[in-house]
mmCIF file of C-alpha atoms in Angstrom:
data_model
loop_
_atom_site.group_PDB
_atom_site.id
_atom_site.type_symbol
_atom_site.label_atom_id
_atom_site.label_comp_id
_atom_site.label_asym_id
_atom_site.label_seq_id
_atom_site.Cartn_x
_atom_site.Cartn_y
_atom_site.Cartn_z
ATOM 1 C CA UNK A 749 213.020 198.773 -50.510
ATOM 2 C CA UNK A 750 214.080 202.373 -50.039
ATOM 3 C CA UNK A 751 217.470 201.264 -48.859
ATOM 4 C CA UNK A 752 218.015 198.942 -52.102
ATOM 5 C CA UNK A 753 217.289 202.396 -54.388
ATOM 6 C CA UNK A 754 219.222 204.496 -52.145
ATOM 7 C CA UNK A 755 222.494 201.779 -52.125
ATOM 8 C CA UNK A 756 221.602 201.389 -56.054
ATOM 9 C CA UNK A 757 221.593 205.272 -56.328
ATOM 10 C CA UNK A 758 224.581 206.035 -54.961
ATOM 11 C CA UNK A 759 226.525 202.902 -56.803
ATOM 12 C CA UNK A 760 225.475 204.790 -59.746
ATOM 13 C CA UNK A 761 226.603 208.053 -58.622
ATOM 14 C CA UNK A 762 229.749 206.679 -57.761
ATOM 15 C CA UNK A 763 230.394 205.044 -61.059
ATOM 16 C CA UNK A 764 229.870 208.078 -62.842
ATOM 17 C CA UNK A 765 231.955 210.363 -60.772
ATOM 18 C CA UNK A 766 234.627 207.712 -61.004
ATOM 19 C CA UNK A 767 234.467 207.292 -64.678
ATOM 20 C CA UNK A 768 233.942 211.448 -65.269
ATOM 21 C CA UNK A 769 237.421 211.889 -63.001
ATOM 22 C CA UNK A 770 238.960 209.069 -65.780
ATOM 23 C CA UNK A 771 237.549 210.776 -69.030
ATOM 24 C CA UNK A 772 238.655 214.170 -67.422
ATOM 25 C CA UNK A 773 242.187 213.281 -66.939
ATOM 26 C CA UNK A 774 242.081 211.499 -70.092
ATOM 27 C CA UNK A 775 241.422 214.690 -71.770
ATOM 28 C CA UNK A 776 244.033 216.731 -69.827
ATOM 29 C CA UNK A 777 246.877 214.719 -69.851
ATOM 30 C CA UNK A 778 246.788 212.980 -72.576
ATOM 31 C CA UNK A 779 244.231 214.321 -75.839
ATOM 32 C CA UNK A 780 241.192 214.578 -77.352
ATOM 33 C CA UNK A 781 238.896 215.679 -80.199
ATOM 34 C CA UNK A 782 238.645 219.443 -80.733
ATOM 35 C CA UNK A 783 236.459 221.223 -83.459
ATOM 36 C CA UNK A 784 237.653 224.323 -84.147
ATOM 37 C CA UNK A 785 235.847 227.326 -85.225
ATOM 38 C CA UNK A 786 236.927 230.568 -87.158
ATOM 39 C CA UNK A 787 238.701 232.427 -89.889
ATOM 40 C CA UNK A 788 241.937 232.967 -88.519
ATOM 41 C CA UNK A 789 243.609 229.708 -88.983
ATOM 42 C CA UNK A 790 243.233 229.690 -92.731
ATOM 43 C CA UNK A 791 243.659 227.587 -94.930
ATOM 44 C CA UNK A 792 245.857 225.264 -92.653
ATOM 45 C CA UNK A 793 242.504 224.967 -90.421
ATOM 46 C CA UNK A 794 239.058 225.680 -91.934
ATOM 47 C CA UNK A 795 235.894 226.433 -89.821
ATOM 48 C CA UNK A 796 233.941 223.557 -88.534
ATOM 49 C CA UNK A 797 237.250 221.502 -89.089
ATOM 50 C CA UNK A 798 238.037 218.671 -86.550
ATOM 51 C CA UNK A 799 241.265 217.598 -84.812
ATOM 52 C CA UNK A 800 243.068 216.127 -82.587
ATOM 53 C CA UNK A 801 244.672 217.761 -79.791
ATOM 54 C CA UNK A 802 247.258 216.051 -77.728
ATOM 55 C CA UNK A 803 248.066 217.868 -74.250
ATOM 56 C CA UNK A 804 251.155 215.654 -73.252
ATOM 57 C CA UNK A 805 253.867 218.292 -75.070
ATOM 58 C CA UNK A 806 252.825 221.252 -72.680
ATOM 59 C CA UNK A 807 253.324 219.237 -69.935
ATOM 60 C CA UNK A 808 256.926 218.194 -71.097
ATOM 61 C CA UNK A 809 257.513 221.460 -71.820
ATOM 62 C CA UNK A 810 257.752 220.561 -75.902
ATOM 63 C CA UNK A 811 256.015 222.996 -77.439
ATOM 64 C CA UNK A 812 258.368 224.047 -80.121
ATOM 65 C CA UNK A 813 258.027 227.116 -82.933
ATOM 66 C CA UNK A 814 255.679 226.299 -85.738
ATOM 67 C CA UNK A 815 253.309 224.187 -83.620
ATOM 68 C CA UNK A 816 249.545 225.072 -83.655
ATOM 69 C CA UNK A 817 248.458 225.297 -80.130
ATOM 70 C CA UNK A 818 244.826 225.395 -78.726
ATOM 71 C CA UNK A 819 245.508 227.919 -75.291
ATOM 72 C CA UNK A 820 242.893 230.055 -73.438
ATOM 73 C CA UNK A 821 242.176 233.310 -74.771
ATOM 74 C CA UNK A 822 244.388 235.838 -72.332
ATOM 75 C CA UNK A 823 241.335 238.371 -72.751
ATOM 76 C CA UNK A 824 238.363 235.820 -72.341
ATOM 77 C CA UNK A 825 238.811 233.040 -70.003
ATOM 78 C CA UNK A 826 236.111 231.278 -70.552
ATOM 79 C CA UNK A 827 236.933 230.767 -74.354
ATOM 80 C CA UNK A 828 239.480 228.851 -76.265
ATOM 81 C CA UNK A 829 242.050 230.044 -79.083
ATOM 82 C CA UNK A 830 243.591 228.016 -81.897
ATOM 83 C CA UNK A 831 247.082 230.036 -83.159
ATOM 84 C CA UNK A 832 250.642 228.755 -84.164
ATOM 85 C CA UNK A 833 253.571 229.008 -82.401
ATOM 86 C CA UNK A 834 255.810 232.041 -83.511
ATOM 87 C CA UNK A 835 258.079 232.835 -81.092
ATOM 88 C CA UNK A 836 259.210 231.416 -77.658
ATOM 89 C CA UNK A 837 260.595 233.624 -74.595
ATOM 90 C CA UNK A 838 263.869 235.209 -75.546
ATOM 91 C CA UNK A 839 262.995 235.249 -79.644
ATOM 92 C CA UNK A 840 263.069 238.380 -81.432
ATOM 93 C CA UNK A 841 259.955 239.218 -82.910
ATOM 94 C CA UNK A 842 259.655 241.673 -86.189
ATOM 95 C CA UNK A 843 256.528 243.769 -84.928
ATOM 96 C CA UNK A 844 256.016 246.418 -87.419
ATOM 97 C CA UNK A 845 254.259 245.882 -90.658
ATOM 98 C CA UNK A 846 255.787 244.753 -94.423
ATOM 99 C CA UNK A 847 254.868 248.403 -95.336
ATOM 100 C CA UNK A 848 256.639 250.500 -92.513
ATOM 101 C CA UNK A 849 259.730 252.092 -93.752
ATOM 102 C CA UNK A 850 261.627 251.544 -90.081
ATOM 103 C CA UNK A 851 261.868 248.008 -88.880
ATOM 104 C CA UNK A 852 260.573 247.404 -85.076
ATOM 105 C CA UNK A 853 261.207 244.106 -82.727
ATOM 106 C CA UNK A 854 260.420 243.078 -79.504
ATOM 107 C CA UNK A 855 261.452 240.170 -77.455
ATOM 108 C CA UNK A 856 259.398 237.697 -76.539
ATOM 109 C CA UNK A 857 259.563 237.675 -72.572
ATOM 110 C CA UNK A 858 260.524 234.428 -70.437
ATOM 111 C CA UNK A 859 257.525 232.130 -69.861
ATOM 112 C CA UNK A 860 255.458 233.350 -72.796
ATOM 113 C CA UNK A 861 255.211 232.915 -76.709
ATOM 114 C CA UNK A 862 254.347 234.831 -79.584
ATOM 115 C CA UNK A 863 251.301 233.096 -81.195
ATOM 116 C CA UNK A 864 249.937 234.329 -84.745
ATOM 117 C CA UNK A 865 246.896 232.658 -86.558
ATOM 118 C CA UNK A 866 247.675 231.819 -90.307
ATOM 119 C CA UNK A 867 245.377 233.906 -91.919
ATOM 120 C CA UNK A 868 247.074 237.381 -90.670
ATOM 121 C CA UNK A 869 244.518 239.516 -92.357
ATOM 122 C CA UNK A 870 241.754 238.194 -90.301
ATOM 123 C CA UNK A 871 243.366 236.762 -86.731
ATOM 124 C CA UNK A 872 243.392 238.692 -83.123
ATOM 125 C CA UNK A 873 246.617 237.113 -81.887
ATOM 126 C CA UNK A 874 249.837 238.121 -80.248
ATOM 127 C CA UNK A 875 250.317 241.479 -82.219
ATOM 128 C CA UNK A 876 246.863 242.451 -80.511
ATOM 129 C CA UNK A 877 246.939 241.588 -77.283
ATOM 130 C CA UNK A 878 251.021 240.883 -76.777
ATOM 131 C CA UNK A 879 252.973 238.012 -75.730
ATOM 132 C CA UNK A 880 251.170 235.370 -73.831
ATOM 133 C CA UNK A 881 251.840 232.995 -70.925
ATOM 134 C CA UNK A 882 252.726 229.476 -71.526
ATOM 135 C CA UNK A 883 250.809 228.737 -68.890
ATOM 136 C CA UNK A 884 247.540 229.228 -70.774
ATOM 137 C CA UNK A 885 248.187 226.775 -73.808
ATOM 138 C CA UNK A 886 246.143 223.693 -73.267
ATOM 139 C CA UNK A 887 247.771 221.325 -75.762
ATOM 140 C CA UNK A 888 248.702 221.087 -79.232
ATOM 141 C CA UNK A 889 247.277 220.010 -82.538
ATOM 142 C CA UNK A 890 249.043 217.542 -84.737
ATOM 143 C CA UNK A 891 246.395 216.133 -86.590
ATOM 144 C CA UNK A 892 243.438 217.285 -89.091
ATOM 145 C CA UNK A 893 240.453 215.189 -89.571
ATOM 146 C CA UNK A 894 239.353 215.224 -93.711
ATOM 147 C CA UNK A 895 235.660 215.598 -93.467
ATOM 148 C CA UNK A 896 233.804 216.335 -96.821
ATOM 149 C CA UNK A 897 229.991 216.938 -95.746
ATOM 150 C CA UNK A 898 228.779 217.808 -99.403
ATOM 151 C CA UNK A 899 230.342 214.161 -100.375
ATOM 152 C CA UNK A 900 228.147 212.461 -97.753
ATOM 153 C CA UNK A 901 224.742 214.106 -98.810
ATOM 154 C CA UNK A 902 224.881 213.815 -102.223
ATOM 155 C CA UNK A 903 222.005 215.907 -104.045
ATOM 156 C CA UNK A 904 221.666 216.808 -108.004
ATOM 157 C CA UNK A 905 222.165 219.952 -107.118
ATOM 158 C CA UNK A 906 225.492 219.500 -105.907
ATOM 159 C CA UNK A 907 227.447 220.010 -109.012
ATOM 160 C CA UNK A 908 231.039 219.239 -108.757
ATOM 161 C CA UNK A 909 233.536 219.863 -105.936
ATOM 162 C CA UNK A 910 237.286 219.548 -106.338
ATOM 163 C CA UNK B 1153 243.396 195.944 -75.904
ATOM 164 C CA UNK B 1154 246.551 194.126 -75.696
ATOM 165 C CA UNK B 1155 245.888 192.393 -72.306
ATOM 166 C CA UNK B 1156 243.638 189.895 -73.881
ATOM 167 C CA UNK B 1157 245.833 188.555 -75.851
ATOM 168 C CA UNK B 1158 249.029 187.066 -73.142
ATOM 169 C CA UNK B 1159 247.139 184.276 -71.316
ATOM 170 C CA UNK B 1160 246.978 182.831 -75.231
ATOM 171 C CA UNK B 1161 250.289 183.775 -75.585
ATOM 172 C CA UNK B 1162 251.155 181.758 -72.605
ATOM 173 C CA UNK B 1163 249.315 179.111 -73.341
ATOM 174 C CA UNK B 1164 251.561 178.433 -76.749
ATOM 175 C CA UNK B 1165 254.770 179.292 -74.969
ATOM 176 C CA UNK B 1166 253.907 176.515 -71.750
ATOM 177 C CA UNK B 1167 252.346 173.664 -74.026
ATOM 178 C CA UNK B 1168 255.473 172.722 -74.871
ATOM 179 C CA UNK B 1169 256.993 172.529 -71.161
ATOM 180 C CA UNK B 1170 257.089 168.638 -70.011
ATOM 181 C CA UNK B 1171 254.668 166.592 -68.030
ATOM 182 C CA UNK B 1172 251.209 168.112 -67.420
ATOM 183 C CA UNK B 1173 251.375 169.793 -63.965
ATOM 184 C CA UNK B 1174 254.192 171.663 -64.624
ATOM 185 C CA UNK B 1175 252.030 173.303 -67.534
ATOM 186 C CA UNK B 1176 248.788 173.835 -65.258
ATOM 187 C CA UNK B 1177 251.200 175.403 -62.541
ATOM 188 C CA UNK B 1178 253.091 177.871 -65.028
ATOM 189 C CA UNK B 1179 249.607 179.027 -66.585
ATOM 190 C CA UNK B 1180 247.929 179.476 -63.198
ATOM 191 C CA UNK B 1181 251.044 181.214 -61.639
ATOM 192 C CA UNK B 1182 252.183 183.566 -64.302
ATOM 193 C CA UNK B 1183 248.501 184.606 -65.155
ATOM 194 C CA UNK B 1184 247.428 185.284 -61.240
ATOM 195 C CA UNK B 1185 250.439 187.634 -61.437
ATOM 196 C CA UNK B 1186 249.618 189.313 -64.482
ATOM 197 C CA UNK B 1187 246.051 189.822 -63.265
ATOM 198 C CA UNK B 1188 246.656 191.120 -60.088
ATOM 199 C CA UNK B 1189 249.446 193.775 -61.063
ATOM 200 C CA UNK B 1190 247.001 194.978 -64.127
ATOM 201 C CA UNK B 1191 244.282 195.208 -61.965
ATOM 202 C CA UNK B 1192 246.833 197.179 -58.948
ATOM 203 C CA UNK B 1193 247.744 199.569 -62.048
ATOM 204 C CA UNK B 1194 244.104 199.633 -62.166
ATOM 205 C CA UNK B 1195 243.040 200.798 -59.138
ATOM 206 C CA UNK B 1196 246.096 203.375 -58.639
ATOM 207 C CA UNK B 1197 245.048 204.923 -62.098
ATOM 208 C CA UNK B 1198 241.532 205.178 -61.217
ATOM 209 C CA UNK B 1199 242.049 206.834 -57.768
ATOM 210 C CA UNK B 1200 244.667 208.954 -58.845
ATOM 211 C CA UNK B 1201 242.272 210.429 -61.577
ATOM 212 C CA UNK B 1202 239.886 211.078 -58.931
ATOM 213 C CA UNK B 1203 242.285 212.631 -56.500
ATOM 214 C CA UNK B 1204 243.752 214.704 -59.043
ATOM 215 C CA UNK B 1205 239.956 216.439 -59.853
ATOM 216 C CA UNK B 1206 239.363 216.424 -56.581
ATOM 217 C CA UNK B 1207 242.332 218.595 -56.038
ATOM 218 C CA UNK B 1208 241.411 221.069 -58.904
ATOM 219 C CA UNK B 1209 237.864 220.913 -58.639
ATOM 220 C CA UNK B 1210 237.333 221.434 -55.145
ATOM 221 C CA UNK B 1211 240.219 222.620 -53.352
ATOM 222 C CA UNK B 1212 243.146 221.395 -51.277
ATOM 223 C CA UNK B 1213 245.757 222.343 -48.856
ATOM 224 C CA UNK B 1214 248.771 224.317 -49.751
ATOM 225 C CA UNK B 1215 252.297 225.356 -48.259
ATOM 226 C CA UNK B 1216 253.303 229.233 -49.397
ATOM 227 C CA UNK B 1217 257.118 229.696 -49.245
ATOM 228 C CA UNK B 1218 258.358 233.493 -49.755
ATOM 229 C CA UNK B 1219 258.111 236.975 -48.198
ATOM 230 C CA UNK B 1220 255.759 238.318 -50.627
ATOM 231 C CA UNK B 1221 252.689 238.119 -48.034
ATOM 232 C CA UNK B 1222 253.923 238.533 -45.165
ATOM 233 C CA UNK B 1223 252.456 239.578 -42.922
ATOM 234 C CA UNK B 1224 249.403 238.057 -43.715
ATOM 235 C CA UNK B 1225 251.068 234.997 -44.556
ATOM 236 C CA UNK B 1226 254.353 233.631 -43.719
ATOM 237 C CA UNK B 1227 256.820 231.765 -44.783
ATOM 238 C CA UNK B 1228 256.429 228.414 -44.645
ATOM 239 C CA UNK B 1229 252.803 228.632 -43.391
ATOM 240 C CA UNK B 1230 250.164 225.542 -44.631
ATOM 241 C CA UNK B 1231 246.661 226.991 -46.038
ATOM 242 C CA UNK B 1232 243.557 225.509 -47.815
ATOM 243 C CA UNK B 1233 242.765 226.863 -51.160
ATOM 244 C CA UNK B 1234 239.698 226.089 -52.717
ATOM 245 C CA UNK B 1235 239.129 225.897 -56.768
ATOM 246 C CA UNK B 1236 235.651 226.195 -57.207
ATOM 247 C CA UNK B 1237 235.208 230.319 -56.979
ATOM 248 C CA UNK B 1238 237.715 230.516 -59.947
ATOM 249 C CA UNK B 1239 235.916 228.046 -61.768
ATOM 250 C CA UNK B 1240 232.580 229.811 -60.956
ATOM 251 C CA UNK B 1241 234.011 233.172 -62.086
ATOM 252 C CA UNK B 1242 233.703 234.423 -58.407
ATOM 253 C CA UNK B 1243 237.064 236.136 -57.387
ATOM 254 C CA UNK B 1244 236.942 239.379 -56.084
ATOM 255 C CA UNK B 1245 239.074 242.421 -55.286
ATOM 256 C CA UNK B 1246 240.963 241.417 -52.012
ATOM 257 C CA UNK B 1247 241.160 238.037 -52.479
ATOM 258 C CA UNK B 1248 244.580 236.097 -52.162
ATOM 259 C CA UNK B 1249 244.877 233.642 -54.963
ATOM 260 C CA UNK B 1250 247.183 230.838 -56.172
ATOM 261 C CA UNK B 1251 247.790 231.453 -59.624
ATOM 262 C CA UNK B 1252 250.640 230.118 -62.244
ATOM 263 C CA UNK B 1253 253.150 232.543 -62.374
ATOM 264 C CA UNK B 1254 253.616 234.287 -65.873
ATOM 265 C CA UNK B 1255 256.921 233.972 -65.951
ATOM 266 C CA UNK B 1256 257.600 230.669 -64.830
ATOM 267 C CA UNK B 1257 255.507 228.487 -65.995
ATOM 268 C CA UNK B 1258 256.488 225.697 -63.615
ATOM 269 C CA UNK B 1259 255.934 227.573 -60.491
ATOM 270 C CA UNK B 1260 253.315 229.210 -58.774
ATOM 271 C CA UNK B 1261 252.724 232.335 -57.235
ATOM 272 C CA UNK B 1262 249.970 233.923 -54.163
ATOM 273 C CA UNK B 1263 249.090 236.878 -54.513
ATOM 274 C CA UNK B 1264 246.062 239.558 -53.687
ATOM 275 C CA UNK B 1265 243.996 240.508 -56.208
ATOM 276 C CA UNK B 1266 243.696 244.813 -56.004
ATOM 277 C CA UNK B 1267 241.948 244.581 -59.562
ATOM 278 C CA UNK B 1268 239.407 243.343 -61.841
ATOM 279 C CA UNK B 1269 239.259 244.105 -65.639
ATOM 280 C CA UNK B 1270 238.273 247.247 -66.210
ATOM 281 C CA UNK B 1271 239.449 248.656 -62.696
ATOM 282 C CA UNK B 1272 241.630 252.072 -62.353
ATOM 283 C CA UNK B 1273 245.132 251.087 -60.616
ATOM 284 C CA UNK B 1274 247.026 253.425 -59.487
ATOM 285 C CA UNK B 1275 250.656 252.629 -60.761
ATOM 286 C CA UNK B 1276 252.555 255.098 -59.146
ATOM 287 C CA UNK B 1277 254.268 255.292 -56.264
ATOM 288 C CA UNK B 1278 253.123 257.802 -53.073
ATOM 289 C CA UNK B 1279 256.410 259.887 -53.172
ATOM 290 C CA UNK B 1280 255.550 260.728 -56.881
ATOM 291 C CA UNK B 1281 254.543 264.129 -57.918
ATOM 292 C CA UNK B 1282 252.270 263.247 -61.032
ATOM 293 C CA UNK B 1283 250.436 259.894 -60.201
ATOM 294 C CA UNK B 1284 250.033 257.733 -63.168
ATOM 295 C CA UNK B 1285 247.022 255.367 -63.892
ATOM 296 C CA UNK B 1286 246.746 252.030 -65.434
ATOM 297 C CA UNK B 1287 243.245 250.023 -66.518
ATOM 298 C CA UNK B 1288 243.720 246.486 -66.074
ATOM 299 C CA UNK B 1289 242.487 244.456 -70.100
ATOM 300 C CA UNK B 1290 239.675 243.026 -70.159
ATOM 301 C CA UNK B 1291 240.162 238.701 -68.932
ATOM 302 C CA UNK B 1292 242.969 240.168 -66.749
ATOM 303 C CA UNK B 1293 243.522 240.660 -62.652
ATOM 304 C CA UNK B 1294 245.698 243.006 -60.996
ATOM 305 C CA UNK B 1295 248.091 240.980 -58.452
ATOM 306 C CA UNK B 1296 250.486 242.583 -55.494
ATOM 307 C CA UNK B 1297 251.821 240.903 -52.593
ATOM 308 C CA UNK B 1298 251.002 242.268 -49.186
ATOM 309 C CA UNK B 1299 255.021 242.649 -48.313
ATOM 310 C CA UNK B 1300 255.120 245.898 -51.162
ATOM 311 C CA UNK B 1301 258.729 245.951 -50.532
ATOM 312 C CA UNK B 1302 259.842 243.017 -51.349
ATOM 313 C CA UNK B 1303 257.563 240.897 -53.625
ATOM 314 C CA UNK B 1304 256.978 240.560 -57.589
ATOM 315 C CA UNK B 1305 254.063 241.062 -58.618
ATOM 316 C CA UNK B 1306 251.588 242.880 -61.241
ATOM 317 C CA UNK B 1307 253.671 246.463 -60.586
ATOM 318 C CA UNK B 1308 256.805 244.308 -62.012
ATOM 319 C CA UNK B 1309 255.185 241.605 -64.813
ATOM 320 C CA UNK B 1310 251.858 243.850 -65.950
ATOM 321 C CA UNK B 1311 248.285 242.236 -65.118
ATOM 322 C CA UNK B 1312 247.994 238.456 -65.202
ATOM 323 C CA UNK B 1313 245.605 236.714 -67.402
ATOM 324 C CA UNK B 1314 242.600 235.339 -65.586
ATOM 325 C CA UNK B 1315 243.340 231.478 -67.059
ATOM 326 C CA UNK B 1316 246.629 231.287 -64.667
ATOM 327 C CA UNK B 1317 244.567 231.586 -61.176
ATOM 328 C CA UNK B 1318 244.156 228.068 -60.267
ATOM 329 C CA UNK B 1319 242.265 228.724 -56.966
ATOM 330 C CA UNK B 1320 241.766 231.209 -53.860
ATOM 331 C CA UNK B 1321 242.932 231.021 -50.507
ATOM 332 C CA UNK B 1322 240.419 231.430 -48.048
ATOM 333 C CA UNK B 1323 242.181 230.046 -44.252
ATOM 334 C CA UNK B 1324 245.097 229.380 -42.659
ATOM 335 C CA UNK B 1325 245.848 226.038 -40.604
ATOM 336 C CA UNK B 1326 249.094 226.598 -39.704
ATOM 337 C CA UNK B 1327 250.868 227.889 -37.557
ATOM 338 C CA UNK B 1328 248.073 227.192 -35.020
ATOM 339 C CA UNK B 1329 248.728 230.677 -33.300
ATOM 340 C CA UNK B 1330 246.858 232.046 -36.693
ATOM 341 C CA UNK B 1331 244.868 229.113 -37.164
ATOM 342 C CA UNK B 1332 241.412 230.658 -39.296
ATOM 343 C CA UNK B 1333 240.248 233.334 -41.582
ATOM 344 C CA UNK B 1334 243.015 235.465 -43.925
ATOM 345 C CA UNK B 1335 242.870 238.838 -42.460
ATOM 346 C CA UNK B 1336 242.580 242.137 -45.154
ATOM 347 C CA UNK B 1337 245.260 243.918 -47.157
ATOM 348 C CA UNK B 1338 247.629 245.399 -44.409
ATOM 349 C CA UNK B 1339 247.931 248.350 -47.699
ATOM 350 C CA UNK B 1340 244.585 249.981 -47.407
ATOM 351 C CA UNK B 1341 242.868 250.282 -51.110
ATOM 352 C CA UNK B 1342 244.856 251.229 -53.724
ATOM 353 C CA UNK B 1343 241.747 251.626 -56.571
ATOM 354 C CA UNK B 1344 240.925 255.645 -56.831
ATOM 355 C CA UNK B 1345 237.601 254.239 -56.807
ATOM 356 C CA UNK B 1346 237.048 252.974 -53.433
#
């Protein structure tokens, strides 16, 4: 009896290391479901807002300017950030501020990008903590899930949402 | 899933095929093949999954190419590298990792790490008068090859983001004259600090 369990234990573990490695690659190489939280991707990407990520363009080497890119924050590792594409290596990036009288640039050096959120008045990005490394973008967003809580839960309350 | 619908589709393209046992043959034939190459693609997909975490999960052998260790490692000289201290948060000062190189994405680099965030490295060089100090960002390491001559590292690309180490080397299997554990930095400490 003990050896049935044991055998039907360690089928089971098996199956779900087997099917963790599949979901895991799944997820790396080719996409997934990302909710992304924050200010500083406003008002392309809200707070809460849900997309979908796919990772094959990094891999390729794809990643062009303009694309929103999910990468690992250069100054936390353990977190994630959400920021377009600005520059690649070898662009020349206009640094200083609208309100400075003298213009300054820097270029982007080879293997990293320039990444800015959208919402520039509220978004640690590139002009905070400098270029960074392709190496850290995970994969790239292309498409934005339109999910309207309020509309689900409708209460009297509610008044009117455009 | 589109592999459940071709035996149908066979099925319409052989009923009209003459005389009945050339239509049993065909189905059998053609589907036996199908099935066995979907489920080889199968198989390969599924173990190449789990070879591919096991290689960045746990660890796995690498050859370093390159001058930039010497002499604590050679050119051309096969070592195991493990993944799980990196995914654990547990490098420390000394170790030599594998890491993506910042500027190359598509190659790697192995390196020692002299610094931690927050750590006090000392940038300049002994024959300077005035030495000059550098903190490493927060999320960052501090990387120089053994070989200080002759290797690329932190003093010539700044500190390297934590998310490019992909694991830490930790012994040497060949050449079997230096088979085992990676001896110290052949540099002494170059933190003020220690």
């Amino acid at each position: 009896m003990l050896r049935g369990i044991l055998g039907k234990t360690f089928r089971l573990v098996g199956y779900t290391i087997q099917y963790a490695c599949i979901a895991h690659c799944a997820f790396e190489y080719v996409g997934g479901v990302v909710m992304c939280s924050g200010p500083s991707m406003e008002p392309t990407i809200q707070n809460s807002d849900i997309v979908c990520a796919e990772n094959l363009s990094r891999h390729f080497y794809g990643i062009q300017r303009g694309d929103i890119v999910i990468a690992k924050s250069p100054s936390d590792p353990k977190s994630n950030i959400c920021k377009r594409v600005i520059g690649l290596e070898g662009d020349k990036i206009l640094t200083s501020r609208p309100s400075d009288f003298f213009k300054s640039h820097n270029y982007v050096p080879t293997g990293h990008v320039w990444l800015e959120g959208d919402n520039l008045q509220n978004s640690t990005d590139s002009r905070y903590y400098g270029p960074v490394p392709y190496g850290l973008i995970r994969g790239r967003i292309f498409f934005k899930y339109y999910f309207d809580a309020e509309k689900l839960f409708l209460t009297e309350e509610a008044g009117e949402r455009a």
